[in-house]
Amino acid sequence: MTQLQNPTPLAAPDQANKSLAPLPKGGNSAADQVKVTAVTHWTDKLFSFQTNRPPSFRFQSGEFAMIGLADNDGKAITRAYSIASPHWDDHMEFYSIIVPDGPLTSRLRHIQIGDDIILRPKTTGTLNLARLRDGKRLYLLATGTGFAPFASLIRDPETYERFDEVILVHGCRTIAELGYSQKIVADSRAHPLIGEMVTAQLHYVPSVTRENFTQTGRITTLLADGKLASSLSLPPLDANFDRIMICGSIGLNQDIAAQLLAKNFQEGNLSSPGDYVIERAFVGDGI
Ligand code: FAD
Ligand code: A2P
């Protein structure tokens, strides 16, 4: 795929005294290393980056991999990251939070073009199309960096072959935090290969909770009061026709799952595809 064009990126964070340690010698084969080819800072807490893709690296849209850096002692610090790029792309893309004292992201925030990062070859995850029964509409519900797996899925032609309509809802606190999803959706609509199906079949619903915006409110509220479907002139959620993927904090995931269970939606897995699937966007939020 063509590289994403960087829109007016923010200045990279201060690099002083933050040089990255070289990759650890032991435990990481050359096959685990990729080179950073682009970095965009969207806010002071969010950035995306691209790397080369090892020729043998395979994954399914919506999956995550372990990526990381070496610490000052040469020990690998790796974390789960959803792969934001589509499976057919020749580069890898990731979308990251910055946790100020986070072992990985306090370092990862300083990566620059040409740096090496660790990318473990194994991929996995629950947000895949194979876990869902056929249906008419696919709802992709994300908050924050939970958008990352959907950045991959909305660029996968199979998503549009399986479902007539795809409704992507991205909830954030502020408008600035929508920058990455807005850019991915705009680029996907304009893409020479997938643009036509994305334009015809994808509804993008960005929603903000702590500023005024065209759409405000939590995803849970938009779902519960039926405003989400009605604003798109779609019928109310119905387990006979609608399929759902959820990726956010544990609270969001639980609240949406409770709403869906009350409407007789069943969670899907590989042996028994269902009506909805859930992935946590991160761990450690109180559980
Ligand atoms: P950690 O010690 O890992 O985290 C410190 C605390 O920061 C956590 O306890 C949590 O409260 C908070 N936190 C961590 N990650 C996030 C986040 N993404 N959003 C909000 N708060 C967070 N992170 C991404 O940025 N992008 C991804 O695509 C992504 N995909 C993930 C997929 C899975 C399946 C899981 C389980 C996690 C994913 N994460 C993702 C979280 C990621 O693994 C790390 O937790 C994150 O990069 C922070 O690493 P850290 O070492 O700096 O801090
Ligand atoms: P709110 O601003 O009302 O807390 P965060 O940055 O904390 O991860 O939040 C990202 C978005 O997810 C925010 O819009 C936030 O709304 C929303 N959010 C957080 N927790 C929940 C939840 N349990 N249910 C629905 N939305 C949530």
Coordinates of C-alpha atoms and ligand atoms in Angstrom, one line a residue:
M1 CA 0.0 0.0 0.0
T2 CA 1.1 3.6 -0.4
Q3 CA 2.4 5.2 2.7
L4 CA 0.0 7.3 4.7
Q5 CA 0.7 10.9 4.1
N6 CA 1.4 12.6 7.5
P7 CA -1.0 15.4 8.1
T8 CA 0.4 18.3 10.2
P9 CA 2.0 16.1 12.8
L10 CA 2.8 17.5 16.2
A11 CA 6.4 18.1 17.1
A12 CA 8.1 14.9 18.4
P13 CA 8.5 14.9 22.2
D14 CA 11.7 16.2 23.7
Q15 CA 14.5 13.8 22.9
A16 CA 16.8 15.0 25.7
N17 CA 18.4 12.1 27.6
K18 CA 16.0 9.7 26.1
S19 CA 18.1 7.9 23.6
L20 CA 16.9 4.4 22.9
A21 CA 19.1 1.5 24.0
P22 CA 20.2 -0.9 21.3
L23 CA 18.1 -4.0 20.8
P24 CA 19.1 -6.8 23.2
K25 CA 21.6 -9.3 21.7
G26 CA 20.2 -12.4 23.4
G27 CA 16.7 -13.6 23.0
N28 CA 15.7 -11.6 19.9
S29 CA 16.5 -13.0 16.5
A30 CA 16.9 -10.7 13.6
A31 CA 13.5 -12.0 12.5
D32 CA 12.0 -10.2 15.6
Q33 CA 13.4 -6.8 14.5
V34 CA 11.7 -4.3 12.3
K35 CA 12.7 -0.8 11.3
V36 CA 10.6 2.3 12.0
T37 CA 9.7 4.0 8.7
A38 CA 7.2 6.7 9.8
V39 CA 6.0 8.3 13.0
T40 CA 3.1 10.7 13.6
H41 CA 2.3 12.3 16.9
W42 CA -1.5 13.1 17.1
T43 CA -1.7 14.5 20.6
D44 CA 0.7 14.6 23.5
K45 CA -0.6 11.1 24.5
L46 CA -1.2 9.4 21.1
F47 CA 1.0 8.5 18.2
S48 CA 1.1 6.1 15.3
F49 CA 4.1 4.6 13.6
Q50 CA 4.9 2.3 10.7
T51 CA 7.6 -0.3 10.3
N52 CA 8.8 -2.5 7.5
R53 CA 7.0 -5.9 7.3
P54 CA 9.1 -9.0 7.5
P55 CA 8.3 -11.1 4.4
S56 CA 7.2 -14.1 6.4
F57 CA 5.0 -12.1 8.9
R58 CA 1.4 -13.2 8.6
F59 CA -1.7 -12.1 10.5
Q60 CA -5.4 -11.7 10.2
S61 CA -7.2 -8.4 10.4
G62 CA -8.0 -7.4 14.0
E63 CA -5.2 -9.5 15.6
F64 CA -2.5 -8.2 17.9
A65 CA 1.2 -9.0 18.3
M66 CA 3.9 -8.4 20.9
I67 CA 6.1 -5.4 20.1
G68 CA 8.8 -3.7 22.2
L69 CA 12.1 -2.2 22.9
A70 CA 15.1 -3.0 25.0
D71 CA 15.6 -1.3 28.3
N72 CA 18.9 0.1 29.4
D73 CA 20.1 -3.3 30.6
G74 CA 19.3 -4.8 27.2
K75 CA 16.2 -6.6 28.5
A76 CA 13.3 -6.7 26.1
I77 CA 10.1 -4.9 27.3
T78 CA 7.2 -6.1 25.1
R79 CA 3.5 -5.4 25.2
A80 CA 0.5 -6.5 23.2
Y81 CA -0.3 -4.2 20.3
S82 CA -3.2 -4.4 17.8
I83 CA -1.9 -4.4 14.2
A84 CA -3.6 -1.3 12.7
S85 CA -2.5 -2.0 9.1
P86 CA -4.5 -4.3 6.8
H87 CA -3.2 -7.8 6.2
W88 CA -2.4 -7.1 2.6
D89 CA -0.2 -4.1 3.2
D90 CA 3.6 -4.2 2.7
H91 CA 4.3 -2.3 5.9
M92 CA 3.1 -2.7 9.6
E93 CA 1.3 0.1 11.4
F94 CA 0.6 0.6 15.1
Y95 CA -1.3 3.2 17.1
S96 CA -0.1 3.9 20.6
I97 CA -0.9 5.5 23.9
I98 CA 1.8 7.3 25.9
V99 CA 1.7 6.3 29.5
P100 CA 4.0 8.8 31.2
D101 CA 5.7 6.2 33.5
G102 CA 4.8 3.2 31.4
P103 CA 7.8 0.8 31.0
L104 CA 7.3 0.5 27.3
T105 CA 5.6 3.7 26.1
S106 CA 7.8 6.1 28.0
R107 CA 10.5 4.8 25.6
L108 CA 8.5 4.0 22.6
R109 CA 7.2 7.6 22.4
H110 CA 10.7 8.7 21.4
I111 CA 11.1 6.3 18.4
Q112 CA 12.2 7.9 15.1
I113 CA 12.6 6.8 11.6
G114 CA 15.4 4.3 11.3
D115 CA 15.1 2.9 14.9
D116 CA 14.7 -0.8 15.4
I117 CA 11.9 -2.3 17.4
I118 CA 11.0 -5.8 18.4
L119 CA 8.1 -7.4 16.7
R120 CA 7.3 -11.0 17.8
P121 CA 6.1 -13.2 15.0
K122 CA 3.1 -14.8 16.8
T123 CA -0.3 -13.0 16.4
T124 CA -3.6 -13.7 18.0
G125 CA -6.9 -12.1 19.0
T126 CA -10.6 -12.4 19.3
L127 CA -11.6 -9.6 16.9
N128 CA -11.7 -11.7 13.8
L129 CA -14.4 -12.1 11.3
A130 CA -14.3 -15.9 11.6
R131 CA -15.8 -15.7 15.1
L132 CA -18.9 -14.0 13.8
R133 CA -22.0 -15.5 12.2
D134 CA -23.1 -14.0 8.9
G135 CA -25.3 -10.9 9.2
K136 CA -26.3 -7.7 7.5
R137 CA -24.5 -5.1 9.5
L138 CA -21.2 -5.1 11.4
Y139 CA -20.8 -2.6 14.3
L140 CA -17.2 -1.8 15.3
L141 CA -17.2 -0.1 18.7
A142 CA -14.0 1.4 20.0
T143 CA -12.7 3.9 22.6
G144 CA -9.3 5.4 22.6
T145 CA -6.6 3.2 21.1
G146 CA -9.2 0.5 20.8
F147 CA -9.7 1.8 17.3
A148 CA -6.4 0.2 16.3
P149 CA -7.7 -3.3 15.3
F150 CA -10.6 -1.7 13.4
A151 CA -8.1 0.4 11.4
S152 CA -7.1 -3.0 10.0
L153 CA -10.6 -4.5 9.7
I154 CA -12.1 -1.5 7.8
R155 CA -9.4 -1.9 5.2
D156 CA -10.0 -5.6 4.7
P157 CA -12.2 -6.4 1.6
E158 CA -13.6 -9.5 3.4
T159 CA -15.3 -7.2 5.9
Y160 CA -17.3 -5.6 3.1
E161 CA -17.9 -9.0 1.4
R162 CA -19.4 -10.4 4.7
F163 CA -21.5 -7.4 5.6
D164 CA -23.6 -4.9 3.7
E165 CA -23.0 -2.1 6.1
V166 CA -20.1 -1.5 8.5
I167 CA -20.7 1.0 11.4
L168 CA -17.5 2.2 13.0
V169 CA -18.0 4.2 16.2
H170 CA -14.9 5.7 17.8
G171 CA -15.4 7.4 21.2
C172 CA -12.8 9.7 22.7
R173 CA -12.6 12.4 25.3
T174 CA -11.6 15.2 22.9
I175 CA -11.7 16.0 19.2
A176 CA -7.9 15.9 18.9
E177 CA -8.0 12.3 20.0
L178 CA -10.1 11.4 16.9
G179 CA -7.3 12.6 14.5
Y180 CA -5.9 9.2 13.7
S181 CA -9.3 7.5 13.0
Q182 CA -10.4 10.5 10.9
K183 CA -7.3 10.2 8.8
I184 CA -7.5 6.4 8.4
V185 CA -11.1 6.6 7.3
A186 CA -10.5 9.5 4.9
D187 CA -7.5 7.7 3.3
S188 CA -9.5 4.5 3.1
R189 CA -12.3 6.2 1.3
A190 CA -9.9 7.7 -1.2
H191 CA -7.8 4.5 -1.7
P192 CA -7.7 3.3 -5.3
L193 CA -8.3 -0.4 -4.5
I194 CA -10.7 -0.4 -1.5
G195 CA -12.1 3.2 -1.7
E196 CA -15.2 2.4 -3.5
M197 CA -16.4 -0.3 -1.1
V198 CA -15.4 1.8 2.0
T199 CA -17.3 4.8 0.7
A200 CA -20.4 2.8 -0.1
Q201 CA -20.5 0.6 3.0
L202 CA -18.7 2.3 5.9
H203 CA -20.5 4.6 8.3
Y204 CA -18.0 6.4 10.5
V205 CA -19.4 7.8 13.8
P206 CA -16.8 9.7 15.8
S207 CA -18.1 10.8 19.3
V208 CA -16.6 13.0 21.9
T209 CA -17.4 13.1 25.6
R210 CA -15.6 16.1 27.0
E211 CA -15.9 18.8 24.4
N212 CA -18.6 20.0 22.0
F213 CA -18.7 18.2 18.7
T214 CA -21.1 17.1 16.0
Q215 CA -21.7 13.9 17.9
T216 CA -21.3 13.7 21.7
G217 CA -21.8 11.1 24.3
R218 CA -20.5 7.7 25.4
I219 CA -20.9 4.8 23.0
T220 CA -22.8 2.9 25.8
T221 CA -25.4 5.8 25.9
L222 CA -25.6 6.1 22.1
L223 CA -26.4 2.3 21.9
A224 CA -28.8 2.2 24.9
D225 CA -31.0 5.1 23.8
G226 CA -31.0 3.9 20.2
K227 CA -29.6 7.2 18.9
L228 CA -26.7 5.5 17.1
A229 CA -28.9 3.4 14.8
S230 CA -31.6 6.1 14.4
S231 CA -29.0 8.8 13.5
L232 CA -27.9 6.5 10.6
S233 CA -31.5 5.6 9.7
L234 CA -30.8 2.0 10.7
P235 CA -33.2 -0.2 12.5
P236 CA -32.7 -0.9 16.3
L237 CA -30.0 -3.5 17.1
D238 CA -31.3 -7.0 16.3
A239 CA -29.4 -10.2 17.0
N240 CA -30.9 -11.7 13.8
F241 CA -29.1 -9.2 11.6
D242 CA -26.4 -7.2 13.5
R243 CA -22.9 -8.4 14.5
I244 CA -20.7 -6.4 16.9
M245 CA -17.0 -6.1 17.7
I246 CA -16.0 -4.2 20.8
C247 CA -12.5 -2.9 21.8
G248 CA -12.1 -0.6 24.8
S249 CA -11.5 -0.4 28.5
I250 CA -12.8 -3.3 30.7
G251 CA -15.7 -1.0 31.8
L252 CA -16.8 -0.2 28.3
N253 CA -16.5 -3.9 27.2
Q254 CA -18.6 -5.1 30.2
D255 CA -21.2 -2.4 29.8
I256 CA -21.8 -3.1 26.1
A257 CA -21.7 -6.9 26.6
A258 CA -24.4 -6.5 29.3
Q259 CA -26.6 -4.5 26.8
L260 CA -26.1 -7.1 24.1
L261 CA -26.8 -10.1 26.4
A262 CA -30.1 -8.4 27.3
K263 CA -31.0 -8.3 23.6
N264 CA -30.1 -12.0 23.2
F265 CA -26.8 -11.5 21.4
Q266 CA -24.4 -14.4 21.9
E267 CA -20.6 -14.1 22.2
G268 CA -18.7 -15.8 19.4
N269 CA -15.6 -18.0 19.2
L270 CA -13.9 -20.0 16.6
S271 CA -15.7 -23.3 17.2
S272 CA -19.1 -21.5 17.6
P273 CA -19.3 -18.2 15.7
G274 CA -21.7 -15.8 17.4
D275 CA -23.1 -12.3 17.3
Y276 CA -20.4 -10.3 19.1
V277 CA -16.7 -10.5 20.1
I278 CA -14.7 -8.4 22.6
E279 CA -11.0 -7.5 23.1
R280 CA -9.6 -5.4 25.8
A281 CA -7.7 -2.3 24.5
F282 CA -5.3 -2.6 27.4
V283 CA -4.9 -4.3 30.7
G284 CA -4.7 -2.9 34.3
D285 CA -7.7 -0.7 34.5
G286 CA -8.9 -1.8 37.9
I287 CA -9.2 -5.5 37.3
Ligands
FAD1 P1 1.7 -0.6 31.1 O1 2.5 -0.9 32.3 O2 1.5 -1.7 30.1 O3 0.4 0.1 31.4 C1 0.3 1.0 32.5 C2 -1.2 1.5 32.6 O4 -1.5 2.3 31.5 C3 -2.2 0.3 32.5 O5 -2.4 -0.4 33.7 C4 -3.4 1.0 32.0 O6 -4.1 1.6 33.1 C5 -2.9 2.2 31.1 N1 -2.9 1.9 29.7 C6 -2.1 1.0 29.0 N2 -2.4 1.0 27.7 C7 -3.4 1.8 27.5 C8 -4.1 2.2 26.4 N3 -3.9 1.7 25.2 N4 -5.1 3.1 26.6 C9 -5.4 3.6 27.8 N5 -4.7 3.3 28.9 C10 -3.7 2.4 28.8 N6 -1.9 -0.1 23.6 C11 -1.8 0.8 22.6 O7 -1.4 1.9 22.8 N7 -2.2 0.4 21.3 C12 -2.6 -0.8 21.0 O8 -2.9 -1.1 19.8 C13 -2.8 -1.8 22.0 N8 -3.3 -3.0 21.8 C14 -3.4 -3.9 22.8 C15 -4.0 -5.1 22.6 C16 -4.2 -6.0 23.7 C17 -4.9 -7.3 23.4 C18 -3.9 -5.6 25.0 C19 -4.1 -6.6 26.1 C20 -3.2 -4.4 25.2 C21 -3.0 -3.5 24.2 N9 -2.5 -2.3 24.4 C22 -2.4 -1.4 23.3 C23 -1.9 -1.9 25.7 C24 -0.4 -2.2 25.6 O9 -0.2 -3.6 25.7 C25 0.4 -1.5 26.8 O10 -0.3 -1.6 28.0 C26 0.6 0.0 26.5 O11 1.4 0.2 25.4 C27 1.3 0.7 27.7 O12 2.6 0.0 27.9 P2 3.5 0.5 29.1 O13 4.5 -0.5 29.3 O14 4.0 1.9 28.8 O15 2.5 0.6 30.4
A2P2 P1 -15.8 9.8 29.5 O1 -15.1 11.0 29.0 O2 -17.3 10.1 29.8 O3 -15.1 9.1 30.6 P2 -10.3 7.1 28.2 O4 -9.5 8.1 27.5 O5 -10.6 7.2 29.7 O6 -9.9 5.7 27.8 O7 -11.8 7.2 27.6 C1 -12.0 7.1 26.2 C2 -13.5 7.3 25.9 O8 -14.2 6.2 26.5 C3 -14.1 8.6 26.6 O9 -15.0 9.1 25.7 C4 -14.8 8.0 27.8 O10 -15.9 8.8 28.2 C5 -15.3 6.7 27.3 N1 -15.5 5.7 28.4 C6 -14.7 5.4 29.4 N2 -15.3 4.4 30.1 C7 -16.4 4.1 29.5 C8 -17.5 3.1 29.8 N3 -17.4 2.3 30.9 N4 -18.5 3.1 29.0 C9 -18.6 3.9 27.9 N5 -17.7 4.8 27.6 C10 -16.6 4.9 28.4

